Coordinates of C-alpha atoms (C1' of nucleotides) in Angstrom, one line a residue:
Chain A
X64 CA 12.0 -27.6 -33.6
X65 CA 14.8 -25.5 -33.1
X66 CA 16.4 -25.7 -29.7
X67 CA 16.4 -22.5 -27.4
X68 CA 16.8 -19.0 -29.2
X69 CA 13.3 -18.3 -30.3
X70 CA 13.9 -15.5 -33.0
X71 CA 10.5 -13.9 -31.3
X72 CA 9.1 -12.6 -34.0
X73 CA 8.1 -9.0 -35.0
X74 CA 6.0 -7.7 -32.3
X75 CA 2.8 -5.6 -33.5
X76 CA 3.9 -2.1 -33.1
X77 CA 0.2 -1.2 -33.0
X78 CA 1.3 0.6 -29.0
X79 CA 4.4 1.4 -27.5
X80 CA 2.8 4.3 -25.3
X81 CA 3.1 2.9 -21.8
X82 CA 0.9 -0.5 -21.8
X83 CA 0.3 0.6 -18.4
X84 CA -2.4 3.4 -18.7
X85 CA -4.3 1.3 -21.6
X86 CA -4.0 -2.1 -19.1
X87 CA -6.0 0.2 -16.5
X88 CA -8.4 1.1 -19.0
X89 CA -8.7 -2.0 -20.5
X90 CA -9.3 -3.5 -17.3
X91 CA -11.9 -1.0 -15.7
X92 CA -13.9 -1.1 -19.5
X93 CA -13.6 -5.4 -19.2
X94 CA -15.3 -5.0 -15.8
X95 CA -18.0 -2.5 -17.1
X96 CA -18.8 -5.0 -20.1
X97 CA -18.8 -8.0 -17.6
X98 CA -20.8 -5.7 -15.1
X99 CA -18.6 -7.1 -12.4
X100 CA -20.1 -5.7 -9.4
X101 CA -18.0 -5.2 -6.0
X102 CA -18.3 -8.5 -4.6
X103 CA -17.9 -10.5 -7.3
X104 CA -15.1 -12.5 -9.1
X105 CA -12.7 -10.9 -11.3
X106 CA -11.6 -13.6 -14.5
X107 CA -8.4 -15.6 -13.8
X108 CA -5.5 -13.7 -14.6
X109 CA -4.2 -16.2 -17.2
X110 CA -7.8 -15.4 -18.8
X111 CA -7.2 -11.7 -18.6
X112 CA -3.8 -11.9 -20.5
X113 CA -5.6 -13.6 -22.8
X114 CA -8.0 -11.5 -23.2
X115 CA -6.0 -8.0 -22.9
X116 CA -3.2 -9.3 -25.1
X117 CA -0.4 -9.1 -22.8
X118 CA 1.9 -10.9 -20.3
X119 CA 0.6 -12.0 -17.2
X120 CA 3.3 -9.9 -15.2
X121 CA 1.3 -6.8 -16.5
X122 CA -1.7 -8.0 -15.7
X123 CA -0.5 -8.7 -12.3
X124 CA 1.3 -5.2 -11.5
X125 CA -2.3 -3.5 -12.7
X126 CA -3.9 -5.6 -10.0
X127 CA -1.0 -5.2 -7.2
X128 CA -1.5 -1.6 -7.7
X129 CA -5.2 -1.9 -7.5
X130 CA -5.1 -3.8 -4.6
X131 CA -2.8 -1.5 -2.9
X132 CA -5.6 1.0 -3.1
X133 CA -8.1 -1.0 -1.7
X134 CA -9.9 -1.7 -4.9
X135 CA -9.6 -5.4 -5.3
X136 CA -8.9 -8.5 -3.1
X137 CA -7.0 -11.7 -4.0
X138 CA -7.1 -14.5 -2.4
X139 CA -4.9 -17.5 -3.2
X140 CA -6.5 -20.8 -5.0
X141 CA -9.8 -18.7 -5.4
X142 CA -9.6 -15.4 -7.1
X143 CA -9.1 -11.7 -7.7
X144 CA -12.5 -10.0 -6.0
X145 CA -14.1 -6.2 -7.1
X146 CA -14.0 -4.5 -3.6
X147 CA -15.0 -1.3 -5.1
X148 CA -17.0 0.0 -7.8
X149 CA -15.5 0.7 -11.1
X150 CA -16.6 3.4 -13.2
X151 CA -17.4 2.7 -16.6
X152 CA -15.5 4.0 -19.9
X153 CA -15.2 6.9 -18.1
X154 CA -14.5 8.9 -21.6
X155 CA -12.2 11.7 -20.8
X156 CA -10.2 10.7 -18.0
X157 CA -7.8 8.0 -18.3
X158 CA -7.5 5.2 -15.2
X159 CA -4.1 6.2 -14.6
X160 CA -5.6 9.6 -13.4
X161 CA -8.1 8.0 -11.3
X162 CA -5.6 6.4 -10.0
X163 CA -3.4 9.2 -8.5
X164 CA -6.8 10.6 -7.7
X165 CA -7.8 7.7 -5.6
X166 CA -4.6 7.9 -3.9
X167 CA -5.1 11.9 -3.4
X168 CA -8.6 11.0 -2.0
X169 CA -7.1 8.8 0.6
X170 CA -4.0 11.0 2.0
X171 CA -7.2 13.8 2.6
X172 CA -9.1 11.4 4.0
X173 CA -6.4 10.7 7.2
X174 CA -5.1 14.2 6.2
X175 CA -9.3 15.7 7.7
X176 CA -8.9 13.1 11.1
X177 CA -5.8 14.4 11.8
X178 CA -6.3 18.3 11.5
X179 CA -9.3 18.5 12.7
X180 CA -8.3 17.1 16.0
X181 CA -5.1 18.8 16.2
X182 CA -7.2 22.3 14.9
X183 CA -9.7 21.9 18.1
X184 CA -6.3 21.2 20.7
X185 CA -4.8 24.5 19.2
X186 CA -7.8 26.3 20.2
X187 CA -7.4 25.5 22.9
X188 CA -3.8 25.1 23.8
X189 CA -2.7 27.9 21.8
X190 CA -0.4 30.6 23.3
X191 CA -0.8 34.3 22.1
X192 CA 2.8 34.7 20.6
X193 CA 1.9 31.5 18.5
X194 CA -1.8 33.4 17.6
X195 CA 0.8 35.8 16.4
X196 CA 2.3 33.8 14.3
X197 CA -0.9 32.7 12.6
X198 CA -1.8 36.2 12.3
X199 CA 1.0 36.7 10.3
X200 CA 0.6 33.7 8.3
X201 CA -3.1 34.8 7.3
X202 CA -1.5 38.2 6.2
X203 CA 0.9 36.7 4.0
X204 CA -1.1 34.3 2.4
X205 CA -4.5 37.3 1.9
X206 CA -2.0 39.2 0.3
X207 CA -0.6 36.6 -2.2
X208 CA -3.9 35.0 -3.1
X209 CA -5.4 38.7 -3.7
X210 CA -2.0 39.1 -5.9
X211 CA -1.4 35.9 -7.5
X212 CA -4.8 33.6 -7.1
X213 CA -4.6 30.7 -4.9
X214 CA -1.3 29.9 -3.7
X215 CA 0.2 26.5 -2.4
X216 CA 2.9 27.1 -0.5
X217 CA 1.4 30.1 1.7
X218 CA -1.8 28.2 2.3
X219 CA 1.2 25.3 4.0
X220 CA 2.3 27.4 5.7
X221 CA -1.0 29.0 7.3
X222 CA -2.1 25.1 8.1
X223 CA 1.7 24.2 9.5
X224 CA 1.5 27.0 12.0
X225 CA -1.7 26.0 13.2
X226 CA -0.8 22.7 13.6
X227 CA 2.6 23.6 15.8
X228 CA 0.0 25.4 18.1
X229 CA -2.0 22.6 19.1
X230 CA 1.1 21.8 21.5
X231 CA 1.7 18.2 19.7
X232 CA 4.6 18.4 17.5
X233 CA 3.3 15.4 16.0
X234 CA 0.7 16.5 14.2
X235 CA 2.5 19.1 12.5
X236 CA 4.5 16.3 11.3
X237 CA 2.9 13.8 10.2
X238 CA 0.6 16.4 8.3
X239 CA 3.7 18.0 6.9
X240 CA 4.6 14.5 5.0
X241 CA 0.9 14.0 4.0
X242 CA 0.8 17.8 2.4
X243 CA 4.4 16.6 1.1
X244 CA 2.8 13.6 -0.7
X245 CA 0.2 15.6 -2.2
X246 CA 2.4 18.3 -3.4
X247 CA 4.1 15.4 -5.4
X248 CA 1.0 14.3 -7.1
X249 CA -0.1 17.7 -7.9
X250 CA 2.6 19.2 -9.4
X251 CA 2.8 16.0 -11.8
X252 CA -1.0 15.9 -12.3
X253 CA -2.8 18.9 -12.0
X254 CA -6.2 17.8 -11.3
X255 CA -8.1 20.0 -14.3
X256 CA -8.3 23.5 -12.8
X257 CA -5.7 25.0 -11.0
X258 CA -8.1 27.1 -8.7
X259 CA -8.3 23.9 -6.2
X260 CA -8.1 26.0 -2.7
X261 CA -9.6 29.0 -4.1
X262 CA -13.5 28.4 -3.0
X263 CA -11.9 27.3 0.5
X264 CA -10.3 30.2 0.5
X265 CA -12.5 32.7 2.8
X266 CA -13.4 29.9 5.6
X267 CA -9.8 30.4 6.3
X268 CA -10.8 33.6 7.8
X269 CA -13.3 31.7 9.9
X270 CA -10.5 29.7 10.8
X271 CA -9.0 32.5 12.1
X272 CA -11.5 33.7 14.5
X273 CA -12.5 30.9 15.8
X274 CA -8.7 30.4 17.0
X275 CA -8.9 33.9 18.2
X276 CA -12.2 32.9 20.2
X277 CA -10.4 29.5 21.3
X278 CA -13.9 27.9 20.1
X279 CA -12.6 24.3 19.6
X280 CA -15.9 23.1 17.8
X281 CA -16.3 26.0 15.2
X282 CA -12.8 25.3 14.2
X283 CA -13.0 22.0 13.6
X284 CA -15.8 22.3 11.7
X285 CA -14.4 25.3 9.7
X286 CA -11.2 23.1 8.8
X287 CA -13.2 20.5 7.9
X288 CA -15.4 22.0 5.5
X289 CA -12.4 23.2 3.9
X290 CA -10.8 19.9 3.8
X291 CA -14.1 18.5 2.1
X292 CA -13.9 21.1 -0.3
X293 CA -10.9 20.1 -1.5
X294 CA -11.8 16.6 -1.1
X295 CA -15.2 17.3 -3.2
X296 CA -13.5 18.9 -6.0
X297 CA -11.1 15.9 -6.1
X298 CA -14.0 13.1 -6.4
X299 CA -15.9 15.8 -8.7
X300 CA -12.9 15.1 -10.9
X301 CA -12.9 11.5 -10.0
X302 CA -16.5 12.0 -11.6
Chain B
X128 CA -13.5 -29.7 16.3
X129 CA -11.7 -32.7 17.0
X130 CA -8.1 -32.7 15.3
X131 CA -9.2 -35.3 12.4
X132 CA -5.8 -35.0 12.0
X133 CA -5.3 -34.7 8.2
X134 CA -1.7 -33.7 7.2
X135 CA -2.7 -30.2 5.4
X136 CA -6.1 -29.3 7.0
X137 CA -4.4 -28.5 11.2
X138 CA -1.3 -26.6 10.0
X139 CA -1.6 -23.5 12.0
X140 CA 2.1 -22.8 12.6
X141 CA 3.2 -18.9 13.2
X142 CA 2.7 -18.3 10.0
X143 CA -0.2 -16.7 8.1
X144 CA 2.3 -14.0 7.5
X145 CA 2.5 -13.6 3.8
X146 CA 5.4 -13.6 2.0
X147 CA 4.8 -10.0 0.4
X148 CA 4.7 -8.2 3.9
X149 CA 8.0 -9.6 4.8
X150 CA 9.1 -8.1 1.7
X151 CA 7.9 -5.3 2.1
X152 CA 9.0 -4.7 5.9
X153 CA 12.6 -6.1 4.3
X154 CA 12.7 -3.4 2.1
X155 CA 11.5 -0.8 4.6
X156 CA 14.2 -2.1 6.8
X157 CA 17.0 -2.1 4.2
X158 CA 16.1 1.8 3.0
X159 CA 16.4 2.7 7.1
X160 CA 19.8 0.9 7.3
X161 CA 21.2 2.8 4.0
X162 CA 19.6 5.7 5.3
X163 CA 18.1 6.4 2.2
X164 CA 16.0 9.5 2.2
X165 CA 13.1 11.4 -0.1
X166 CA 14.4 11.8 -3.4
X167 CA 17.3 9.3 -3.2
X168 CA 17.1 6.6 -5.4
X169 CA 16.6 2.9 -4.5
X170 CA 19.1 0.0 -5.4
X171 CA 18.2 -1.2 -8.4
X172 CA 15.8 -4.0 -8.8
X173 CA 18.4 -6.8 -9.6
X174 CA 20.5 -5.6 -6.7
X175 CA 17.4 -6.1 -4.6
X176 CA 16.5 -9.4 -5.8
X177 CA 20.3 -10.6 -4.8
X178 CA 20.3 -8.7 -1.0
X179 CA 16.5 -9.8 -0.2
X180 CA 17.2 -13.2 -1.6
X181 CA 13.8 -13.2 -3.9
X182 CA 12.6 -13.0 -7.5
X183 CA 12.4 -9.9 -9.4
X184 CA 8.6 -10.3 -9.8
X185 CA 8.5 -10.2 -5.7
X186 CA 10.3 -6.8 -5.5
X187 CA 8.3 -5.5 -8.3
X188 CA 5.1 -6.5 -6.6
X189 CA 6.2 -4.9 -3.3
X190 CA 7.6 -1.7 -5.8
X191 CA 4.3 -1.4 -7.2
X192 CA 2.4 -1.6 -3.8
X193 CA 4.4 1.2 -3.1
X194 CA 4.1 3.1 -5.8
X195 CA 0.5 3.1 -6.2
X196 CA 0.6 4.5 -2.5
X197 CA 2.9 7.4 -3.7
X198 CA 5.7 5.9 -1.4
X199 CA 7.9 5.6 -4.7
X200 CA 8.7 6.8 -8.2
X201 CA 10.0 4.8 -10.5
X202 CA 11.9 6.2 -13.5
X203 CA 12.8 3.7 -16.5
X204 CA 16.1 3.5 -17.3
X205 CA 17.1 5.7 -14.4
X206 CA 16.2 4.2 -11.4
X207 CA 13.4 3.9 -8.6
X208 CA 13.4 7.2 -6.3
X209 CA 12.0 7.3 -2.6
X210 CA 9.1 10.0 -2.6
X211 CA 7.7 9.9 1.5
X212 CA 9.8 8.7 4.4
X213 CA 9.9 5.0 4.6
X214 CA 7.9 4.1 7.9
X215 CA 9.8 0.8 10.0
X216 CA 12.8 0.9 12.3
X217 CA 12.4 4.7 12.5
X218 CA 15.4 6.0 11.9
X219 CA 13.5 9.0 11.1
X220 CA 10.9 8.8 13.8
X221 CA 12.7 11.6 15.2
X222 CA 10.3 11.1 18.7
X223 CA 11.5 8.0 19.9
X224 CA 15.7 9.4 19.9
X225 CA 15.5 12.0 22.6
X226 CA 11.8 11.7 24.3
X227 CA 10.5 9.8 27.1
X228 CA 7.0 9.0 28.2
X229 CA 6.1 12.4 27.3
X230 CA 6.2 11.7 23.9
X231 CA 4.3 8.8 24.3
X232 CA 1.5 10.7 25.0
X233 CA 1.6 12.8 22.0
X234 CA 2.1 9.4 20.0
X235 CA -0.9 7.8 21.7
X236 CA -2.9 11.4 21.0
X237 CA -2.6 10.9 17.7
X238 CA -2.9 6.9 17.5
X239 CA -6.2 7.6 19.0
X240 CA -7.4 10.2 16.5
X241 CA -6.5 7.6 13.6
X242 CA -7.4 4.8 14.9
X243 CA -10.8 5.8 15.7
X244 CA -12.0 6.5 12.4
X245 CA -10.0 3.6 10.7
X246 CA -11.8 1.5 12.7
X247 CA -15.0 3.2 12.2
X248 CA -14.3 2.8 8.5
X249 CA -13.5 -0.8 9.1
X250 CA -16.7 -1.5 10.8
X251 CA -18.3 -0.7 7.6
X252 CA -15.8 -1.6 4.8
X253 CA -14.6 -5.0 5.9
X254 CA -14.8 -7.6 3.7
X255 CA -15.7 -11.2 5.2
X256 CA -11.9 -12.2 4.0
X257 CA -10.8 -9.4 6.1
X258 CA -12.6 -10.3 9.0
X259 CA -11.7 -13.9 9.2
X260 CA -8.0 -12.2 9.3
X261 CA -9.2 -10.2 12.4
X262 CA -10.6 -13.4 13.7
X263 CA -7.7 -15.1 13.7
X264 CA -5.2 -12.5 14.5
X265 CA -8.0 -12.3 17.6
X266 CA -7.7 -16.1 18.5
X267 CA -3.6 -15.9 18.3
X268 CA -4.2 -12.8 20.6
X269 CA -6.0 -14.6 23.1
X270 CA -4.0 -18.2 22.9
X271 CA -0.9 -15.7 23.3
X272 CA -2.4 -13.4 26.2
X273 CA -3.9 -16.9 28.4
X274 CA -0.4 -18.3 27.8
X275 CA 2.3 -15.9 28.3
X276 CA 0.3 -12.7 29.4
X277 CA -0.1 -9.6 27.8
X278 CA 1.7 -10.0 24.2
X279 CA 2.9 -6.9 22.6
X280 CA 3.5 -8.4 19.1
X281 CA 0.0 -10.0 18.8
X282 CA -1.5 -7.1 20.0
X283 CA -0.1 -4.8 17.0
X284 CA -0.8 -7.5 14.9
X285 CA -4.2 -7.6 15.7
X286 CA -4.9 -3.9 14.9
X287 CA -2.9 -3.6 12.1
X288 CA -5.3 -6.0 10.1
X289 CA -8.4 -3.8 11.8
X290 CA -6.7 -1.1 10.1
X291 CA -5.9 -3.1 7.3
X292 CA -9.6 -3.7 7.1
X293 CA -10.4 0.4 6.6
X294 CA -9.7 0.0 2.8
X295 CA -7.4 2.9 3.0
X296 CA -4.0 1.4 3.2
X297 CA -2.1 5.1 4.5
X298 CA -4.0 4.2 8.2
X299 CA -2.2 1.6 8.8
X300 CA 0.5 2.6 7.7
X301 CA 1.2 5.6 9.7
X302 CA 0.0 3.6 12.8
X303 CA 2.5 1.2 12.1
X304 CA 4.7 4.1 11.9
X305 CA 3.8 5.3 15.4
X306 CA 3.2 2.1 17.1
X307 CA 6.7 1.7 15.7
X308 CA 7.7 4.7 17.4
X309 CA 6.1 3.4 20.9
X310 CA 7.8 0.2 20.6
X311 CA 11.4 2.0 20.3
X312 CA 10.2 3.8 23.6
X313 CA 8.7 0.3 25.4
X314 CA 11.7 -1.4 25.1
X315 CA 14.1 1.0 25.7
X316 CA 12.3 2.4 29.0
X317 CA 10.1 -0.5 30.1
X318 CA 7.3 2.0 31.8
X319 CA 7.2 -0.1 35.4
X320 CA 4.6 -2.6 35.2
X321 CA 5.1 -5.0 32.0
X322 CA 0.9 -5.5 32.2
X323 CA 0.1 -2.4 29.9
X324 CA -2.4 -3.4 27.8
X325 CA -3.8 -6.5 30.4
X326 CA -6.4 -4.2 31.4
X327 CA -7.8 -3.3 28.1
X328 CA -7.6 -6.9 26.7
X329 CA -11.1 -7.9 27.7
X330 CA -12.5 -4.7 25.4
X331 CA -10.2 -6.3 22.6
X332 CA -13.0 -8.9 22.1
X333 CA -15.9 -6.2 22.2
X334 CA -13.9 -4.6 19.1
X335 CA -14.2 -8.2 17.6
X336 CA -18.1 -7.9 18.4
X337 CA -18.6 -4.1 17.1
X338 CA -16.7 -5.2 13.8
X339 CA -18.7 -8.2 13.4
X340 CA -22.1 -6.3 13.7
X341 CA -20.7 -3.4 11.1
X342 CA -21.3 -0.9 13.9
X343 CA -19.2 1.9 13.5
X344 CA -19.9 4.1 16.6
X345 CA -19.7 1.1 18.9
X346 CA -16.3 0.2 17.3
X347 CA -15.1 3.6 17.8
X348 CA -16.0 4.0 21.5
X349 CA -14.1 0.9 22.3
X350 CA -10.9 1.6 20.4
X351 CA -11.0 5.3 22.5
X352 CA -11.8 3.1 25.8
X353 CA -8.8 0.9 24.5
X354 CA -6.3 3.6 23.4
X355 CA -7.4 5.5 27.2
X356 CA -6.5 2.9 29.1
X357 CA -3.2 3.1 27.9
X358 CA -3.1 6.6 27.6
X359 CA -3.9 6.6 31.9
X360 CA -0.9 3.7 32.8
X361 CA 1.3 5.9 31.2
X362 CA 0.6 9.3 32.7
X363 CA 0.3 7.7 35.8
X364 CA 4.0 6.9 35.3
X365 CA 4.4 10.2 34.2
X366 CA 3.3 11.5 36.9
Chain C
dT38 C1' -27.9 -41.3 3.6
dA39 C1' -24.7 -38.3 5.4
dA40 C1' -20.5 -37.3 6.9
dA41 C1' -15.6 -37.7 6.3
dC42 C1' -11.9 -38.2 3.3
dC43 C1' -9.1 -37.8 -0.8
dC44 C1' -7.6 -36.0 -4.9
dA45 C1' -7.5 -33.3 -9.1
dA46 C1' -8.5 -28.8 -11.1
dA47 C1' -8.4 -23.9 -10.7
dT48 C1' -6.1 -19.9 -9.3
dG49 C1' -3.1 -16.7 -7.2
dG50 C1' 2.2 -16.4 -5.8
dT51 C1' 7.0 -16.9 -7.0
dC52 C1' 10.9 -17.8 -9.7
dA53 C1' 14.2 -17.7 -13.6
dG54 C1' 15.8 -16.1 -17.9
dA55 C1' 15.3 -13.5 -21.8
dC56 C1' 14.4 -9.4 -24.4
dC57 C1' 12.5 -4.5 -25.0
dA58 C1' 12.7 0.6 -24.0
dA59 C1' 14.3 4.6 -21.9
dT60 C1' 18.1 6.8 -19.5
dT61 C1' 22.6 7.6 -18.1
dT62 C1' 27.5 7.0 -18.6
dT63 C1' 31.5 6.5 -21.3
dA64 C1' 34.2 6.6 -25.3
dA65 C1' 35.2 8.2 -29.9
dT66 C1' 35.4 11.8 -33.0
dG67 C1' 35.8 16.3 -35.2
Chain D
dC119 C1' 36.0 21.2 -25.9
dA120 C1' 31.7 20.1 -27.7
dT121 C1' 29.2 16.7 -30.2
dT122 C1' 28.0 12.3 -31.2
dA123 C1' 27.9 7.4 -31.0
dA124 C1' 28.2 3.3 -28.5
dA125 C1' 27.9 0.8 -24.2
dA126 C1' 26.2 0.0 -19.7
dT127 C1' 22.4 0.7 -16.5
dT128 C1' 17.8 0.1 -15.2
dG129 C1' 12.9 -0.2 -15.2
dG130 C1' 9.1 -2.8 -18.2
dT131 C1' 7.3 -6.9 -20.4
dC132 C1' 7.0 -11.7 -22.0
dT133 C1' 7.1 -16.7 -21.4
dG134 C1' 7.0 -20.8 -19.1
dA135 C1' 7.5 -23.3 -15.3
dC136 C1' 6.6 -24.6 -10.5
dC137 C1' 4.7 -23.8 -5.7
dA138 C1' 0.7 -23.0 -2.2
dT139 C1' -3.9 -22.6 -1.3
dT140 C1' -8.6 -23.1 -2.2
dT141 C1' -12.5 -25.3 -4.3
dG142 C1' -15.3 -29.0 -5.9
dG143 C1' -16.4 -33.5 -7.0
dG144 C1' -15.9 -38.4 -6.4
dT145 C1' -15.0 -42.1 -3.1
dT146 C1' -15.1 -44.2 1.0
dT147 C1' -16.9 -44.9 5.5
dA148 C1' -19.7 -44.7 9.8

DNA sequence: TAAACCCAAATGGTCAGACCAATTTTAATG
DNA sequence: CATTAAAATTGGTCTGACCATTTGGGTTTA
């Protein structure tokens, strides 16, 4: 044969939309035919690029970014192991979506541990000029929701000046980078409809009072059933 | 148990650290000494390869990790763009600059908060891969504490794959992030006696027990008595 | 027989080099 | 100067090879 300088012959155009989406898909409809419970052994990836039709770099990047979520474990010289459940052909939503989903799920997940805690010191902790400032930030985000519908920013801002009151910058913070993170992923993928926040919407009153009656325990239950709410209509889209 | 002395079966050397985290903590640490921020763009791949001294496919499987997380955004043809603050030598940890033992509450306040449901969430996620990790970050622990007294490294070491264990990857993370933080502070201002964290070593092995039995509540109360302990030797420096 | 040992196969991890595809930059052109 | 075309840049994928660890089976040994 010919030495070196394979002429690579004409590649079926069949695709060219990102492989990566369809690899996802592919993958998660493999596991549902294989019913490949959590627990049990993926097939080798050399078998998977054989079976999925492409290079085992690809197949490897789907798993890394699985296994960055938590979904799958490798381990060396044995396999690739289904941590969680995956959801069969689910029709209408794409695993890319699911993806950003998942990753959504998890930022609200440490996003509810952290404000809740910091939600009960600032009812505690809080000083009147800073109730002030809340008050203000309620006002401004009643009037633009009953203007405009449900709006992002304010509704920051209302959760941000809570958080500075709870006397630990940190938590203002770090929950400023997680809300940052969301932001990112909703803005590129809204999650179906737009009205995420809305239900959630008059428990921020509750919020409100129970600040103004420095009742620790209502308020962290009231920010955490608006946390879940948010977090419910993400894994309702999740399916 | 006796050392049947094969050449491959006694290896237990330092290392069990995989190659990918010290990618990954080499990147981190290169993006905090370009002082690369959110929405700068990363060196390019190739570039990366060459200053890391690794194959492509080693920064793309760290990239990926990182973009599934949301961390990064990767734009063919254009580049790969930092999304969230990158976590390691702080350059951004804006705590550790100007703060003292004060802060060092605040960071341990909200450790404690995270680390309690991580580990509550570890209790019942863990995988038995996972907790033969835990195991053996436990038995360097010990070997390391009986040896040389109270061991900072093995200590974080031993969380982080607790946290690891939570199956969602942002806890550890951002308690990496903070215990980062604490170290900056540790070494900087060594807070009297070096024995911080001798006292709470015997609970360390009551964790081991609570993750071993999957109970959640049990795990949770000993990581709060854990986190407390050191919580108290540093306010009573404070004070 | 049962345990210990050894080795080959299986499997994930890494590397190198090439080529593809999208984007950005630069040069050429009118 | 604006437009367009070509080149350089950069992420995405493929192939094939080799390394490191685990697993399992066959062999030896107590």
């Amino acid at each position: 044969m010919s030495p070196s300088v394979t002429p690579h012959t004409e590649q079926d155009p069949k695709i060219s939309r990102t492989h990566d989406a369809r690899i996802l898909d592919d993958l998660a409809q493999l596991i549902a035919d294989e019913h490949i419970k959590p627990g049990d052994k993926l097939p080798p990836e050399r078998t998977l690029t054989a079976r999925l039709g492409v290079g085992r770099s690809t197949i490897r990047e789907a798993l890394t970014r699985w296994e960055a979520l938590g979904m799958v474990e490798r381990r060396q010289g044995s396999g690739t192991y289904l941590i969680t459940p995956i959801e069969p052909t689910s029709p209408h939503v794409p695993i890319a979506l699911k993806v950003e989903a998942e990753s959504l799920i998890r930022t609200i997940e440490v996003r509810k541990v952290l404000e809740c805690e910091a939600i009960a010191l600032a009812a505690v902790n809080r000083t009147e000029k800073q109730m002030d400032e809340i008050r203000n930030c309620w006002q401004t985000l009643k009037d633009a929701h009953e203007k405009f519908g449900p709006s992002h920013d304010e509704d920051v801002e209302f959760h941000s000046a809570i958080m500075r009151a709870s006397g630990n910058p940190l938590f203002n913070q770090i929950v400023n980078q997680l809300q940052e993170a969301m932001r990112v992923v909703y803005t590129r993928k809204p999650l179906g409809n737009e009205h995420i926040g809305d239900t959630s919407f008059p428990l921020h009153y509750d919020l409100l009072l129970a600040l103004e009656a420095k009742d620790p325990d209502a308020a962290r239950e009231t920010i955490k059933d608006i946390i879940e709410i948010t977090e419910n209509e993400v894994r309702e889209f999740l399916k």
